[in-house]
Each structure stands twice: as structure tokens, then as C-alpha cells.
XYZ file of C-alpha atoms in Angstrom:
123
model
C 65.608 50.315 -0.898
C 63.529 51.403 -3.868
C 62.670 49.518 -7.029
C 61.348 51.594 -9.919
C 60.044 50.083 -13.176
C 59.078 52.702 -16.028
C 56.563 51.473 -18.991
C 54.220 52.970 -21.349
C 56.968 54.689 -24.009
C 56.026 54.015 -27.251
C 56.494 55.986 -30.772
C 53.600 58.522 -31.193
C 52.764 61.462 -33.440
C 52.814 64.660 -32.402
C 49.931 66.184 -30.870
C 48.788 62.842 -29.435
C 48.660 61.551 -25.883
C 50.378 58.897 -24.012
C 50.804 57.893 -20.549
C 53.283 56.775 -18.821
C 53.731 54.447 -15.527
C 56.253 54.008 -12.617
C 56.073 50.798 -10.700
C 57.870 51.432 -7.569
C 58.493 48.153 -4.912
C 60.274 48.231 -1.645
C 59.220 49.579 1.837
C 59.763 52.717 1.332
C 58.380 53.380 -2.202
C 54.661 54.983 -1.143
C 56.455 57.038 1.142
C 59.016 58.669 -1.413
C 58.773 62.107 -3.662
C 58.232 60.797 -6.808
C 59.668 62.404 -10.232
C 59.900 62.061 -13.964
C 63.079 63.068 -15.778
C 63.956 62.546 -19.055
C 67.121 62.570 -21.537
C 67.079 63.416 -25.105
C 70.489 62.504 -27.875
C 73.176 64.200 -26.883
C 71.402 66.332 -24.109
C 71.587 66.363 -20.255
C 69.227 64.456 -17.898
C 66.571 67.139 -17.171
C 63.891 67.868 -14.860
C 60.074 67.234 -15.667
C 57.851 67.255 -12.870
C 57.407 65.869 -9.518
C 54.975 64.994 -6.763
C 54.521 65.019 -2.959
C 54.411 61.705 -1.041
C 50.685 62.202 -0.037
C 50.179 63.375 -4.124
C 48.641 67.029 -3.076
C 51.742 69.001 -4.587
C 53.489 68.621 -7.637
C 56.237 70.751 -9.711
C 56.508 71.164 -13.343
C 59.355 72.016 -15.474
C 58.218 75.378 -17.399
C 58.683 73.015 -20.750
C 55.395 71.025 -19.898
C 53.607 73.084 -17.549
C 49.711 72.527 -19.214
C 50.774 69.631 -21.246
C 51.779 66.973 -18.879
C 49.844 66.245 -15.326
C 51.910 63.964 -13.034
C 50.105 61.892 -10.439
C 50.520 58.893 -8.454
C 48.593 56.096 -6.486
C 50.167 55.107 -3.049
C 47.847 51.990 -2.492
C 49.633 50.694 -6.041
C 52.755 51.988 -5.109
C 52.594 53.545 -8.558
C 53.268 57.057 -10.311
C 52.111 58.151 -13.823
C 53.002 60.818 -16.219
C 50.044 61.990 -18.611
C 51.974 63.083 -21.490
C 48.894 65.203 -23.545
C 49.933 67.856 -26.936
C 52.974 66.096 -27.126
C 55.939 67.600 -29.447
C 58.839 66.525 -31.867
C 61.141 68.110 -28.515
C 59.505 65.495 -26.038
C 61.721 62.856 -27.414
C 63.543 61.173 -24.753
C 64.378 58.470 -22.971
C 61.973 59.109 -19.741
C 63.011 58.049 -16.105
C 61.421 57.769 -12.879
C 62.798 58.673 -9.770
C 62.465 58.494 -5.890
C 63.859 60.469 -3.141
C 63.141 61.397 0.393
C 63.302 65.383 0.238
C 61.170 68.138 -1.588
C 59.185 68.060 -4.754
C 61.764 70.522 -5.911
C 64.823 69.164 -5.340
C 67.537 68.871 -8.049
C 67.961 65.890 -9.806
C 71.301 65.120 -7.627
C 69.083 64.769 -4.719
C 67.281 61.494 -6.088
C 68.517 58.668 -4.849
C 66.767 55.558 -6.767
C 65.692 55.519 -10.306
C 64.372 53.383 -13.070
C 65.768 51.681 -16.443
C 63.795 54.276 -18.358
C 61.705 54.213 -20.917
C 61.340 55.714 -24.666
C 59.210 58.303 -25.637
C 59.464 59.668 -29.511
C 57.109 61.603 -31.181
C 57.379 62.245 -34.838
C 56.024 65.538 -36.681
């Protein structure tokens, strides 16, 4: 069992930075793939990026590819999300999530995620 905790949303303008964390707890949670999704109004859940268990690979969503750098910290059980150039069309509600496969697996494949946490950017 995984616990994931999300923090660092806030309301930003657009072009700045923010960062995001994932708290994960449980005894599996330095051992998991780790990934950010996020959900805008009215829009499906999508993909953003993800990140091996030993935090060598990672895969980006074409959307954020040179704008966002994922990365994580096994000895804090933790993963982050450095959200840089953000746009008006980053707004979302952004999730962390954990599962046991490969850094591009679909979103059906993760099995624990997090309560989420808001990201808006105004222009």
C-alpha cells in the first residue's frame, strides 16, 4: 500500500515557475514508478511525465517536454514536478501517481494516487 500526498499548487502568472511535491508513505513507495497527471474543467485526466524507480529515466508528455523536469528523491520517499514557462493551458488540478510497471504506462496502469493539487496560472 501506497500513500501519496500532493502540495505546492498555488495561483501563479504565466511565465512563472512553481514546483510541485509528492509525499509518498508505505513500503513500497521508493520502489514505485512515479507520475504526475493532471485534469483541467471539463477535460480528461491526462498524462504529464513520469520517472523510473532508481530516477535515471523519465517520460514527458509532448505538452511540457522543455518546460517541466520531473524528479524524485528515494531517501525522502518524495517526487517533484518543476513546473518552469508555465501557461494559461497548465491549469489543472495536478495528481501524483504510483505504479509498479514502466515509465510509460497508461494512466489505467497506476494503481495509487493522491488528493491532487491546484495549479492555475493566469495570463
Amino acid at each position: 500500500q501506497v500513500q501519496l500526498v500532493e502540495s505546492g499548487g498555488g495561483l501563479v502568472q504565466a511565465g512563472d515557475s512553481l514546483r510541485l511535491s509528492c509525499a509518498a508513505s508505505g513500503r513500497t513507495a521508493s520502489t514505485a514508478v512515479m507520475g504526475w497527471f493532471r485534469q483541467a474543467p471539463g477535460k480528461d485526466r491526462e498524462f504529464v511525465a513520469a520517472i523510473s524507480r532508481s530516477g535515471i529515466s523519465a517520460n514527458y508528455a509532448d505538452s511540457v517536454k522543455g518546460r517541466f523536469t520531473i524528479s524524485r528523491d528515494n531517501a525522502k520517499k518524495s517526487a517533484y514536478l518543476q513546473m518552469s514557462s508555465l501557461k494559461p493551458e497548465d491549469t489543472a488540478v495536478y495528481y501524483c501517481a504510483a505504479q509498479d510497471g514502466s515509465i510509460y504506462a497508461a494512466a489505467s496502469s497506476y494503481i495509487y494516487w493522491g488528493q491532487g493539487t491546484q495549479v492555475t496560472v493566469s495570463s
